[in-house]
Amino acid sequence: MQRIGSYAKGVWIEAGAGARPIADAATGEVIAEAGNDALDVAGMVAYGREVGGPALRALDFHDRARMLKALALHLNKNKQALYDLSFTTGATQKDHAFDIDGGIGTLFVFASKGRREMPEGHVLTDGAWEPLGKTGAFGGQHVYTPRLGVAFHINAFNFPVWGMLEKVAPALLAGVPSIVKPATATAHVTELCVRLMLEAGVLPEGALQLVTGGVGKGLSVLGPQDAVTFTGSAATAAVVADGLPRGVPFTAEQDSLNSSILGPDITVESPEFDIAVKEILREMTTKAGQKCTAIRRVLVPQPLLQPLSERLAAQLGKVVVGDPRKDGVRMGSVVSLSQRRDVLEKAGIIAQEAELVFGGQDGFSPEGDLEKGAFVAPHLFVCSDPDGAEKIHETEAFGPVSTLMPYRDLGHACALANRGEGSLVASLITHSGDVAREVVAGIGAWHGRVYINNRDSAAEATGHGAPMPHLTHGGPGRAGGGEELGGIRAVKHYMQRVAVQGSPDILGAITGRFIPGATKSDGDTHPFQLRFNELQIGRTLTTEAREITLDDIEHFAHFTGDTFYAHMDEEAAKRNPFFPGRVAHGYLILSFAAGLFVEPNEGPVLANTGLDNLRFLKPVSPGDSIRVHLTVMDRKSRTEEYGEVRWHADVRNQDDEPVAEYELLTMVAK
Ligand code: NAP
């Protein structure tokens, strides 16, 4: 029997006293044990804070993003070992795609977001700087800095790999060490994944630790700089939250009575009907229904209830349930016999208010030993009085169990969806924009995500149950009360937003960005002749001045076809409240600005990739002249060969008044 380890303070600690058994879900054979009462969880927290935190924070965002990519590549290379072991949890090869490939995909996405959306520095800016005085010598800037504690992730059994990686990736990217505590039933898969991650050799010491088995009193040492993220049942979430010291940030993803609404525009003949059938079927059978996002309640226009239930029953009848290692098996088992007891007990509660129209354990014969393997037959219920019912809106049977219920109109459908009192996701199958608008307004406030699918999006839609690979999902109310932590928001969850105030030079030193008003430096070499690594933040070029004549405006107008009256007709322009008379085109100012700052010879600047935050601030009349101050604002390495340089372009007239301001993006060779 395998003894599952915990990785604590830099060493592996084998299962020992108090270890809990782990059984193969499909055969019942005990294959491993995990846990050790002697594990020093409090010491692990201190080790994470004192060793892992400083080591991670010494790296910048891009270093940490590269680290995530290296982890993803290493796991990808070794994923067969994870697949092999995952079969013991009752999961099929298709289920592995969600957990294992999905988890690795999440690492890749955070690695890429870290490089593209985060700076090559240690703090993340939030919004633009705001001058607080008349001259801009003092101002404020919001920034995010990493928490100085550990992130303690407690996970549910259903996603031993993805469940860990979706939390660890943003925490590591933020610079916060993680301690992972998987559910015991599938801790052996998480343990293998952690071993592989450590084997990749890129994680600083203390950045990742693993607790298998119980945590004892370990959580009592956590404080306000730490964070606990919990995924599991609402009942356990309440126990964990109760045991935490005051002030420890706690987020939970827990029971969720997700719904799917078939729009009133759908008929049995419309392609959306087939899409709905496919979605419901997939949600009931993937991971044997053990997905926090699975469809538990299907809300159907009354006339579609009968045809939908018949179609689903016919399709479910073809699903072969059994040992996921056997050929032809489409749905595996739930994770354990005790989990099966729980699912069947909850299905019994639902049966008090709904009629079983397909499936159930009576006469069920899976491809495997029904005594020893945790096989559950699909259960399809119909509840004809969803208004009078209570239990179907609050009982989560965490298995292949769904209930169909009729609705009268869209308002009624929304009210029923909201009876879940907060769900991770609702899906809407409709081809009508009006229906979509009404439903989103009606249920958005109770949901973490609303997934809408129809004939136009079906080929690319990711499915009711699949958050985008980089989304850590959240939902209000029963689902945990958490916000949707999409993309970089998940990274910010492990950071503190703080307002810093000071001079442009001081704020520039903190953020690594040029702040207008900060000291600039010039030099003899044109900055377009300097390579990426030679371009210092604040390096500036001040151009010659160029007069803009009426002829220039005429020429530009006829050349481009932009003969808008404000450029062509003195009297009409004067009637416009913004212009003193005929004025230069904004695009002419931009074009002349480029002509002023360009260095025409072949050099390190490879391409102009865009403009951000363009503002035309003051009209330019014929006879005015313009000059440009072009300053290196920010740099981001992209590849070994080149990086992105963001320039601040400040275009001024002969009286030194700003007429245009923008940020120019270029790719520059290294
Ligand atoms: P669970 O029994 O609530 O356990 C969740 C986690 O909490 C496990 O790691 C468990 O470890 C741990 N735990 C139990 N008691 C603890 C304590 N006193 N202190 C610290 N940790 C403790 O849930 P599960 O059975 O693993 O997962 C199934 C449930 O998860 C379902 O109810 C489902 O709704 C929910 N779920 C929700 C979401 C979501 O995002 N909403 C996602 C997935 C699953 P042990 O296993 O070692 O006891």
XYZ file of C-alpha atoms and ligand atoms in Angstrom:
718
model
C 0.000 0.000 0.000
C 1.279 3.440 -0.912
C 1.991 5.823 1.960
C 1.121 9.283 0.788
C 3.483 11.991 1.974
C 3.152 15.569 3.081
C 5.797 18.032 1.955
C 6.633 20.146 4.977
C 9.502 22.566 5.631
C 11.528 21.196 2.719
C 11.159 17.463 3.457
C 8.686 14.686 2.719
C 6.918 13.294 5.805
C 5.367 9.857 5.277
C 1.880 8.892 6.349
C 1.971 7.877 10.021
C -0.207 7.788 13.123
C -3.808 8.763 12.362
C -3.427 8.084 8.609
C -6.701 7.718 6.653
C -7.208 5.020 3.975
C -7.733 5.832 0.286
C -9.641 3.292 -1.819
C -9.783 2.764 -5.569
C -13.199 4.203 -6.403
C -14.124 1.527 -8.925
C -12.890 -1.597 -7.094
C -13.009 -0.601 -3.453
C -9.455 -1.879 -2.926
C -7.511 0.213 -0.394
C -4.520 1.487 -2.357
C -2.983 4.142 -0.128
C -3.140 5.966 3.163
C -2.532 9.590 3.924
C -2.030 11.778 6.963
C 0.173 11.961 9.992
C -0.953 13.356 13.350
C 2.615 14.491 14.041
C 2.660 16.866 11.068
C 3.706 20.329 12.243
C 1.207 22.428 10.280
C 1.866 25.545 12.382
C 5.584 25.146 11.635
C 4.781 24.870 7.926
C 2.927 28.180 8.063
C 5.941 29.841 9.712
C 8.280 28.246 7.162
C 6.162 29.497 4.268
C 6.134 33.011 5.699
C 9.820 33.131 6.595
C 11.446 31.109 3.808
C 9.031 30.852 0.892
C 7.647 34.403 0.988
C 10.954 36.309 0.879
C 12.315 33.986 -1.827
C 9.248 34.487 -4.018
C 9.124 38.227 -3.461
C 12.774 38.528 -4.514
C 11.606 37.480 -7.987
C 9.638 39.885 -10.163
C 6.297 39.118 -11.845
C 7.970 37.994 -15.056
C 10.371 35.656 -13.220
C 7.398 34.107 -11.473
C 5.453 33.861 -14.747
C 8.409 32.020 -16.324
C 8.439 29.711 -13.305
C 4.750 28.858 -13.894
C 5.484 28.114 -17.527
C 8.324 25.782 -16.578
C 6.010 23.970 -14.147
C 3.344 23.652 -16.838
C 5.832 22.245 -19.352
C 7.145 19.717 -16.848
C 3.651 18.562 -15.856
C 2.663 18.340 -19.508
C 5.613 16.070 -20.198
C 4.649 13.799 -17.305
C 0.870 13.895 -17.496
C 0.526 10.229 -18.423
C 1.545 9.323 -14.855
C -1.207 11.622 -13.566
C -3.750 10.090 -15.956
C -2.788 6.579 -14.845
C -3.259 7.386 -11.192
C -6.443 9.392 -11.742
C -8.341 6.340 -12.969
C -8.308 5.172 -9.340
C -10.559 8.135 -8.451
C -13.303 6.854 -10.766
C -12.459 9.375 -13.491
C -12.512 8.496 -17.193
C -9.904 9.594 -19.736
C -12.308 12.367 -20.790
C -12.614 13.508 -17.180
C -8.803 13.753 -17.006
C -9.004 16.455 -19.670
C -10.893 18.665 -17.221
C -8.766 18.011 -14.193
C -5.252 17.382 -15.479
C -5.128 19.138 -18.849
C -7.362 21.882 -17.465
C -5.010 22.388 -14.519
C -1.913 22.512 -16.703
C -3.742 24.878 -19.084
C -4.452 27.184 -16.152
C -0.727 27.322 -15.342
C 0.033 28.207 -18.967
C -2.592 30.935 -19.013
C -1.330 32.577 -15.813
C 2.245 32.300 -17.128
C 1.237 34.164 -20.252
C -0.923 36.741 -18.457
C 1.912 37.408 -16.027
C 4.238 38.263 -18.897
C 1.705 40.277 -20.894
C -0.407 42.025 -18.313
C 1.988 42.486 -15.413
C 5.148 44.552 -15.125
C 8.697 43.296 -14.947
C 8.754 44.597 -11.379
C 7.483 43.951 -7.878
C 4.369 46.082 -7.574
C 1.333 46.147 -9.813
C -0.150 49.541 -10.601
C -3.898 50.012 -10.606
C -5.143 52.847 -12.786
C -3.314 56.019 -13.715
C -1.500 58.340 -11.355
C -3.508 61.307 -10.143
C -1.820 64.665 -9.583
C -3.087 66.203 -6.352
C -1.742 69.745 -6.722
C -1.665 72.500 -9.319
C 1.734 71.770 -10.861
C 1.799 67.986 -10.633
C 4.671 67.912 -8.143
C 2.682 65.652 -5.795
C 0.153 62.950 -6.559
C -1.159 59.511 -5.810
C -1.124 56.084 -7.409
C -2.875 52.862 -6.385
C -0.632 49.817 -6.365
C -0.901 46.172 -5.315
C 1.816 44.584 -3.190
C 1.961 40.889 -2.192
C 0.585 39.774 1.159
C 3.359 38.878 3.580
C 1.806 35.588 4.725
C 0.870 32.249 3.203
C -2.078 31.159 1.074
C -3.680 28.069 2.614
C -5.711 26.214 -0.025
C -8.186 23.565 1.147
C -9.583 21.649 -1.802
C -12.455 19.325 -2.635
C -11.932 15.782 -3.871
C -13.370 16.237 -7.347
C -10.485 18.133 -8.960
C -7.239 16.989 -7.296
C -5.040 18.682 -9.935
C -6.981 21.615 -11.381
C -8.429 22.483 -7.960
C -4.906 22.959 -6.655
C -3.372 24.642 -9.715
C -6.165 27.203 -10.220
C -5.327 28.538 -6.747
C -1.573 27.990 -6.615
C -0.907 29.682 -9.978
C -2.288 33.130 -9.079
C -0.854 32.976 -5.534
C 2.646 32.170 -6.784
C 2.367 34.850 -9.469
C 1.411 37.350 -6.748
C 4.508 36.313 -4.778
C 2.687 34.448 -2.001
C 3.757 30.925 -0.904
C 1.089 28.226 -0.920
C 0.210 25.401 1.417
C -2.152 22.950 -0.245
C -4.480 20.618 1.606
C -6.292 18.293 -0.826
C -9.303 16.192 0.163
C -8.060 12.845 1.449
C -10.077 10.745 -1.037
C -7.954 11.964 -3.965
C -4.863 13.263 -2.111
C -2.664 10.647 -3.823
C -3.196 12.372 -7.184
C -2.420 15.810 -5.757
C 0.652 14.366 -4.047
C 1.996 13.062 -7.365
C 1.353 16.433 -8.968
C 3.249 18.223 -6.173
C 6.141 15.764 -6.502
C 6.332 16.528 -10.223
C 6.194 20.273 -9.586
C 9.064 20.076 -7.099
C 11.002 17.829 -9.472
C 10.831 20.595 -12.105
C 13.406 22.381 -9.918
C 12.080 25.908 -10.444
C 10.163 26.596 -7.239
C 12.049 28.467 -4.520
C 12.287 26.631 -1.219
C 9.132 27.112 0.850
C 7.010 28.322 -2.078
C 4.840 25.180 -2.110
C 4.045 22.798 0.742
C 1.528 19.986 0.947
C -0.620 18.698 3.798
C -2.224 15.301 3.236
C -4.650 14.094 5.877
C -5.940 16.405 8.580
C -4.666 19.867 9.487
C -5.122 19.456 13.249
C -4.996 22.850 14.962
C -2.667 24.233 12.284
C -5.064 26.890 10.980
C -5.228 28.600 14.383
C -1.836 30.261 13.766
C -3.024 32.068 10.638
C -3.291 35.854 10.676
C -4.446 38.826 8.595
C -1.542 38.597 6.120
C -2.483 35.008 5.244
C -5.430 33.882 3.123
C -7.530 30.733 3.279
C -9.280 29.553 0.129
C -11.721 26.713 0.623
C -13.510 24.484 -1.882
C -15.901 21.847 -0.597
C -19.233 21.526 1.124
C -20.987 24.418 2.825
C -21.026 22.450 6.079
C -17.233 22.022 6.169
C -16.726 25.622 5.047
C -18.658 26.777 8.112
C -16.527 24.604 10.424
C -13.262 25.850 8.873
C -14.367 29.504 8.971
C -15.407 29.133 12.611
C -11.999 27.816 13.600
C -10.022 30.675 12.065
C -8.646 33.527 14.155
C -10.300 36.886 13.542
C -9.192 38.853 10.512
C -7.969 35.944 8.372
C -9.267 36.500 4.813
C -11.430 33.491 3.943
C -13.101 32.654 0.637
C -15.226 29.594 -0.003
C -16.511 27.882 -3.104
C -19.196 25.541 -1.869
C -22.522 23.893 -2.721
C -24.122 25.351 -5.795
C -27.568 24.586 -7.243
C -26.699 25.667 -10.781
C -29.462 25.939 -13.308
C -29.855 25.884 -17.058
C -32.668 27.824 -18.703
C -34.054 26.876 -22.117
C -35.291 30.110 -23.700
C -38.974 30.513 -24.617
C -37.844 30.955 -28.250
C -36.767 27.298 -28.471
C -38.874 24.612 -30.122
C -38.123 20.911 -30.507
C -37.072 21.628 -34.098
C -34.659 24.468 -33.347
C -30.929 23.700 -33.199
C -30.909 25.104 -29.659
C -32.973 22.133 -28.463
C -30.175 19.749 -29.492
C -27.591 22.041 -27.912
C -29.512 21.985 -24.625
C -29.728 18.186 -24.676
C -25.986 17.933 -25.282
C -25.117 20.373 -22.488
C -27.362 18.679 -19.915
C -26.099 15.230 -20.848
C -22.486 16.325 -20.587
C -23.039 17.977 -17.216
C -24.781 14.922 -15.776
C -22.139 12.440 -16.894
C -18.749 14.235 -16.873
C -16.920 13.352 -13.639
C -20.079 11.354 -12.848
C -21.752 14.665 -12.073
C -19.177 15.586 -9.432
C -18.619 19.081 -10.709
C -19.352 22.141 -8.648
C -20.633 23.749 -11.848
C -22.848 20.825 -12.961
C -26.449 21.562 -13.982
C -28.667 20.516 -11.072
C -31.888 22.241 -12.154
C -33.163 22.568 -15.728
C -35.815 25.241 -16.281
C -37.965 24.489 -19.314
C -40.934 26.164 -21.049
C -43.922 23.955 -20.165
C -44.491 22.632 -23.737
C -40.883 21.398 -23.934
C -40.896 19.469 -20.655
C -42.134 16.173 -22.045
C -40.050 16.119 -25.270
C -36.908 17.144 -23.361
C -37.305 14.506 -20.701
C -37.914 11.844 -23.366
C -34.877 12.879 -25.402
C -32.638 12.979 -22.324
C -33.867 9.588 -21.142
C -33.111 8.087 -24.556
C -29.595 9.516 -24.553
C -28.865 8.635 -20.924
C -29.930 5.078 -21.710
C -26.921 4.775 -24.009
C -24.367 5.877 -21.400
C -22.260 2.959 -20.222
C -21.352 3.382 -16.540
C -18.497 1.428 -15.014
C -14.822 1.060 -14.212
C -13.225 3.937 -16.146
C -10.337 1.674 -17.228
C -12.730 -0.554 -19.207
C -13.268 -0.001 -22.920
C -16.564 1.575 -23.855
C -17.219 3.069 -20.401
C -18.417 6.650 -20.731
C -19.144 7.514 -17.118
C -16.987 6.381 -14.208
C -17.882 6.089 -10.544
C -18.175 8.711 -7.844
C -15.130 9.018 -5.636
C -15.965 6.654 -2.793
C -18.655 4.465 -1.283
C -19.368 7.070 1.339
C -19.809 9.680 -1.368
C -22.249 7.320 -3.101
C -24.230 7.003 0.117
C -24.353 10.788 0.276
C -25.507 11.167 -3.344
C -28.232 8.541 -2.985
C -29.416 10.054 0.267
C -29.689 13.484 -1.415
C -31.436 11.920 -4.441
C -33.918 10.465 -1.932
C -34.594 13.958 -0.586
C -35.163 15.287 -4.121
C -37.530 12.356 -4.774
C -39.838 13.738 -2.061
C -40.676 16.624 -4.401
C -39.959 15.234 -7.863
C -40.657 12.127 -9.879
C -37.818 9.951 -11.107
C -38.372 9.698 -14.869
C -35.166 7.930 -15.794
C -32.418 5.930 -14.065
C -32.007 5.210 -10.381
C -30.203 2.357 -8.650
C -33.013 -0.206 -9.064
C -31.946 -2.707 -11.697
C -28.760 -0.750 -12.363
C -25.915 -2.917 -13.674
C -22.652 -1.072 -14.282
C -19.509 -2.441 -15.904
C -17.983 -3.226 -12.517
C -18.756 -4.603 -9.076
C -21.711 -2.614 -7.741
C -20.959 -3.784 -4.193
C -17.356 -2.604 -4.113
C -17.240 0.169 -6.720
C -18.892 3.543 -6.089
C -21.123 3.423 -9.172
C -24.166 5.649 -9.332
C -26.778 5.438 -12.087
C -27.925 8.692 -13.696
C -31.026 10.068 -11.956
C -33.307 12.316 -14.025
C -36.167 13.883 -12.082
C -39.134 16.031 -13.098
C -40.672 18.396 -10.572
C -44.044 19.673 -11.765
C -44.530 22.208 -8.952
C -41.212 24.056 -8.628
C -42.877 26.960 -6.798
C -44.191 24.792 -4.007
C -40.980 22.752 -3.793
C -38.141 23.675 -1.447
C -35.672 20.825 -1.331
C -34.894 20.747 -5.047
C -33.633 24.335 -4.745
C -31.342 23.660 -1.788
C -30.200 20.042 -2.029
C -27.024 19.388 -3.972
C -26.703 15.709 -4.882
C -23.034 15.725 -5.928
C -23.392 13.063 -8.625
C -25.234 12.375 -11.920
C -28.502 13.869 -10.695
C -30.603 16.613 -12.365
C -34.177 17.821 -12.077
C -36.302 19.283 -14.873
C -38.968 21.820 -13.975
C -41.419 23.870 -16.065
C -41.676 27.669 -16.092
C -44.476 29.978 -17.279
C -42.562 33.039 -18.486
C -39.068 34.497 -18.262
C -39.730 36.312 -14.993
C -40.769 32.991 -13.497
C -37.659 31.264 -14.925
C -35.396 33.907 -13.378
C -37.158 33.644 -10.027
C -36.662 29.862 -10.045
C -32.975 30.164 -11.018
C -32.513 32.585 -8.113
C -34.157 30.130 -5.700
C -30.690 28.499 -5.665
C -29.763 31.576 -3.577
C -26.436 32.071 -5.260
C -24.846 29.817 -7.856
C -21.513 29.550 -9.577
C -23.049 29.431 -13.026
C -26.333 29.443 -14.905
C -26.639 28.650 -18.566
C -29.169 30.046 -20.975
C -29.846 28.424 -24.314
C -31.442 30.985 -26.575
C -31.121 32.583 -29.980
C -32.857 35.763 -28.874
C -30.959 38.862 -27.728
C -34.094 40.102 -25.936
C -34.347 36.905 -23.914
C -30.630 37.062 -23.085
C -30.859 40.678 -21.914
C -33.836 39.989 -19.684
C -32.307 36.883 -18.132
C -28.915 38.482 -17.429
C -30.637 41.422 -15.732
C -32.869 38.994 -13.825
C -30.250 36.544 -12.513
C -26.820 38.228 -12.843
C -26.766 39.397 -9.236
C -27.118 35.811 -7.969
C -24.482 34.231 -10.227
C -20.735 34.095 -10.713
C -21.089 33.407 -14.445
C -23.909 33.345 -17.003
C -23.101 31.093 -19.958
C -25.201 31.657 -23.081
C -25.098 29.299 -26.022
C -26.919 28.944 -29.344
C -26.391 27.808 -32.955
C -23.952 30.687 -33.635
C -21.572 29.951 -30.760
C -22.015 26.178 -30.330
C -18.915 25.193 -32.298
C -16.629 27.157 -29.991
C -18.590 27.365 -26.741
C -16.620 25.862 -23.848
C -19.613 24.334 -22.072
C -21.856 25.197 -19.134
C -19.441 23.589 -16.698
C -16.117 24.903 -17.900
C -14.932 28.212 -16.564
C -12.516 29.858 -18.970
C -9.171 28.189 -18.272
C -7.851 31.163 -16.377
C -10.952 31.810 -14.301
C -11.197 30.917 -10.691
C -14.948 30.924 -10.353
C -16.930 32.477 -7.599
C -20.565 32.995 -6.900
C -22.609 34.893 -4.356
C -24.711 33.497 -1.548
C -24.916 29.727 -1.167
C -22.020 29.151 -3.598
C -19.714 30.855 -1.114
C -20.336 34.572 -1.388
C -17.164 35.071 -3.391
C -16.664 37.341 -6.349
C -15.768 36.056 -9.780
C -11.968 36.067 -9.801
C -11.242 36.172 -13.502
C -7.683 36.403 -14.768
C -5.434 38.911 -13.021
C -8.142 39.571 -10.432
C -7.240 36.178 -8.988
C -3.629 37.359 -8.596
C -4.798 40.555 -6.903
C -6.713 38.412 -4.417
C -3.337 37.565 -2.858
C -2.186 41.176 -2.803
C -3.100 44.332 -0.911
C -4.255 47.418 -2.780
C -2.601 50.454 -1.288
C -2.609 54.127 -2.271
C 0.879 55.613 -2.346
C 1.436 59.342 -2.485
C 4.528 61.317 -3.362
C 6.336 63.169 -6.128
C 6.440 61.814 -9.716
C 10.073 60.745 -9.191
C 9.251 58.823 -6.009
C 6.183 57.162 -7.518
C 8.198 56.359 -10.637
C 10.875 54.667 -8.519
C 8.215 52.541 -6.802
C 6.287 51.511 -9.898
C 9.127 51.323 -12.405
C 7.095 53.521 -14.768
C 7.630 57.058 -16.027
C 5.125 59.402 -14.397
C 4.517 62.717 -16.219
C 6.430 65.399 -14.347
C 9.258 63.060 -13.298
C 12.867 63.801 -14.174
C 13.750 62.970 -17.783
C 17.145 62.280 -19.261
C 18.282 62.939 -22.796
C 21.413 62.021 -24.691
C 23.144 62.408 -28.025
C 21.966 59.116 -29.489
C 18.435 59.060 -30.895
C 16.476 56.668 -28.617
C 15.245 54.703 -31.655
C 18.905 53.749 -32.152
C 19.072 52.202 -28.664
C 18.332 48.543 -28.013
C 15.625 47.351 -25.588
C 18.014 46.903 -22.672
C 19.654 50.300 -23.234
C 16.405 52.245 -23.047
C 16.140 53.573 -19.506
C 12.771 54.633 -18.100
C 12.616 58.435 -18.436
C 14.932 58.560 -21.453
C 13.506 61.334 -23.619
C 13.697 62.916 -27.044
C 12.589 66.490 -27.694
C 12.009 67.152 -31.375
C 12.313 70.234 -33.546
C 9.159 72.320 -34.002
C 7.070 72.147 -37.189
C 4.562 74.702 -38.371
C 1.210 73.453 -39.651
C -0.029 75.514 -42.604
C -3.409 75.804 -44.280
C -1.847 74.060 -47.273
C -0.895 71.117 -45.048
C -4.505 70.842 -43.860
C -5.897 71.061 -47.419
C -3.389 68.527 -48.663
C -4.081 66.085 -45.846
C -7.859 66.467 -46.326
C -7.776 65.660 -50.045
C -5.100 63.007 -49.724
C -7.000 61.052 -47.049
C -10.535 61.991 -48.052
C -11.218 63.450 -44.598
C -12.853 66.723 -45.685
C -14.866 67.192 -42.481
C -16.141 70.794 -42.365
C -14.075 71.757 -39.296
C -10.948 71.419 -41.450
C -12.378 72.894 -44.666
C -14.946 75.608 -43.962
C -13.922 78.587 -41.830
C -17.468 79.834 -41.137
C -18.918 76.408 -40.371
C -15.962 75.605 -38.091
C -16.535 78.841 -36.178
C -20.146 77.849 -35.506
C -18.842 74.706 -33.779
C -18.361 75.360 -30.021
C -15.009 73.533 -29.971
C -13.119 75.367 -32.723
C -11.929 78.933 -33.284
C -12.061 78.399 -37.072
C -10.548 75.795 -39.404
C -8.269 73.433 -37.474
C -5.768 70.674 -38.230
C -7.006 67.084 -38.225
C -6.102 65.122 -35.106
C -4.626 62.449 -37.356
C -2.533 65.062 -39.105
C -1.057 66.053 -35.739
C -0.283 62.388 -35.042
C 1.259 61.924 -38.467
C 3.419 65.031 -38.195
C 4.398 63.996 -34.660
C 5.630 60.658 -36.056
C 7.507 62.535 -38.756
C 9.166 64.654 -36.077
C 10.336 61.877 -33.765
C 11.150 59.168 -36.308
C 14.682 57.928 -36.919
C 14.401 56.698 -40.507
C 17.376 54.352 -40.669
C 17.154 50.641 -40.014
C 17.624 50.113 -36.286
C 16.380 48.296 -33.181
C 12.796 49.605 -33.426
C 10.954 46.793 -35.179
C 7.326 47.862 -35.304
C 4.712 50.276 -34.060
C 2.039 48.101 -32.464
C -0.502 50.660 -31.318
C -1.506 53.731 -29.373
C -3.140 53.910 -25.952
C -4.903 56.686 -24.104
C -4.906 59.176 -26.990
C -6.383 62.588 -26.173
C -6.541 65.720 -28.325
C -6.351 68.499 -25.781
C -6.357 71.769 -27.725
C -7.148 72.611 -31.346
C -4.227 73.395 -33.676
C -4.946 76.249 -36.076
C -3.139 77.010 -39.325
C 0.095 78.831 -38.429
C 0.548 77.023 -35.093
C 3.596 74.853 -34.686
C 4.020 71.604 -32.759
C 6.892 69.759 -31.124
C 6.971 66.362 -29.364
C 8.514 65.159 -26.114
C 8.811 61.394 -26.435
C 9.765 59.576 -23.231
C 10.295 55.915 -22.366
C 7.440 55.120 -20.000
C 7.570 51.367 -19.487
C 9.304 48.256 -20.847
C 8.172 44.632 -20.983
C 10.331 41.829 -22.248
C 8.427 39.617 -24.679
C 10.910 37.084 -26.099
C 14.633 36.474 -26.100
C 14.852 38.707 -29.175
C 12.613 41.702 -28.425
C 10.411 43.513 -25.941
C 7.610 46.050 -25.854
C 8.464 49.682 -25.115
C 5.704 52.100 -24.150
C 6.514 55.740 -24.913
C 4.792 58.780 -23.480
C 4.168 61.240 -26.332
C 3.505 64.801 -25.257
C 2.729 67.089 -28.212
C 2.853 70.846 -27.463
C 2.248 74.047 -29.411
C 4.436 77.163 -29.750
C 3.169 78.382 -26.350
C 4.169 75.091 -24.696
C 0.511 74.135 -24.242
C -0.295 70.425 -24.596
C -2.294 69.748 -27.785
C -2.183 65.945 -27.783
C -1.037 63.214 -25.425
C -0.800 59.468 -25.963
C 1.187 56.336 -25.297
C 2.941 54.798 -28.256
C 3.732 51.080 -28.268
C 6.729 49.718 -30.140
C 8.563 46.427 -30.329
C 12.291 46.930 -29.872
C 15.085 44.444 -30.496
C 17.317 43.360 -27.627
P -15.744 18.476 2.077
O -16.023 17.193 2.711
O -16.446 19.670 2.553
O -14.158 18.684 2.178
C -13.529 19.768 1.585
C -12.113 19.908 2.122
O -12.149 20.305 3.489
C -11.318 18.611 2.100
O -9.990 18.911 1.738
C -11.402 18.142 3.531
O -10.343 17.301 3.872
C -11.289 19.466 4.244
N -11.713 19.465 5.624
C -12.673 18.734 6.215
N -12.787 19.087 7.514
C -11.870 20.043 7.742
C -11.482 20.791 8.887
N -12.097 20.642 10.061
N -10.485 21.667 8.766
C -9.854 21.857 7.597
N -10.183 21.175 6.483
C -11.182 20.283 6.555
O -15.999 18.424 0.520
P -15.615 17.261 -0.491
O -16.419 16.073 -0.095
O -14.162 17.107 -0.645
O -16.173 17.856 -1.835
C -17.515 17.728 -2.227
C -18.230 18.988 -1.979
O -17.493 20.039 -2.572
C -19.585 19.056 -2.605
O -20.499 19.379 -1.616
C -19.487 20.187 -3.605
O -20.598 21.014 -3.602
C -18.358 20.960 -3.143
N -17.636 21.618 -4.208
C -17.900 22.903 -4.431
C -17.218 23.577 -5.381
C -17.498 24.995 -5.626
O -16.680 25.665 -6.225
N -18.630 25.486 -5.214
C -16.226 22.962 -6.106
C -15.984 21.626 -5.876
C -16.687 20.969 -4.892
P -10.570 15.716 4.110
O -11.015 15.145 2.824
O -9.231 15.236 4.506
O -11.610 15.610 5.177
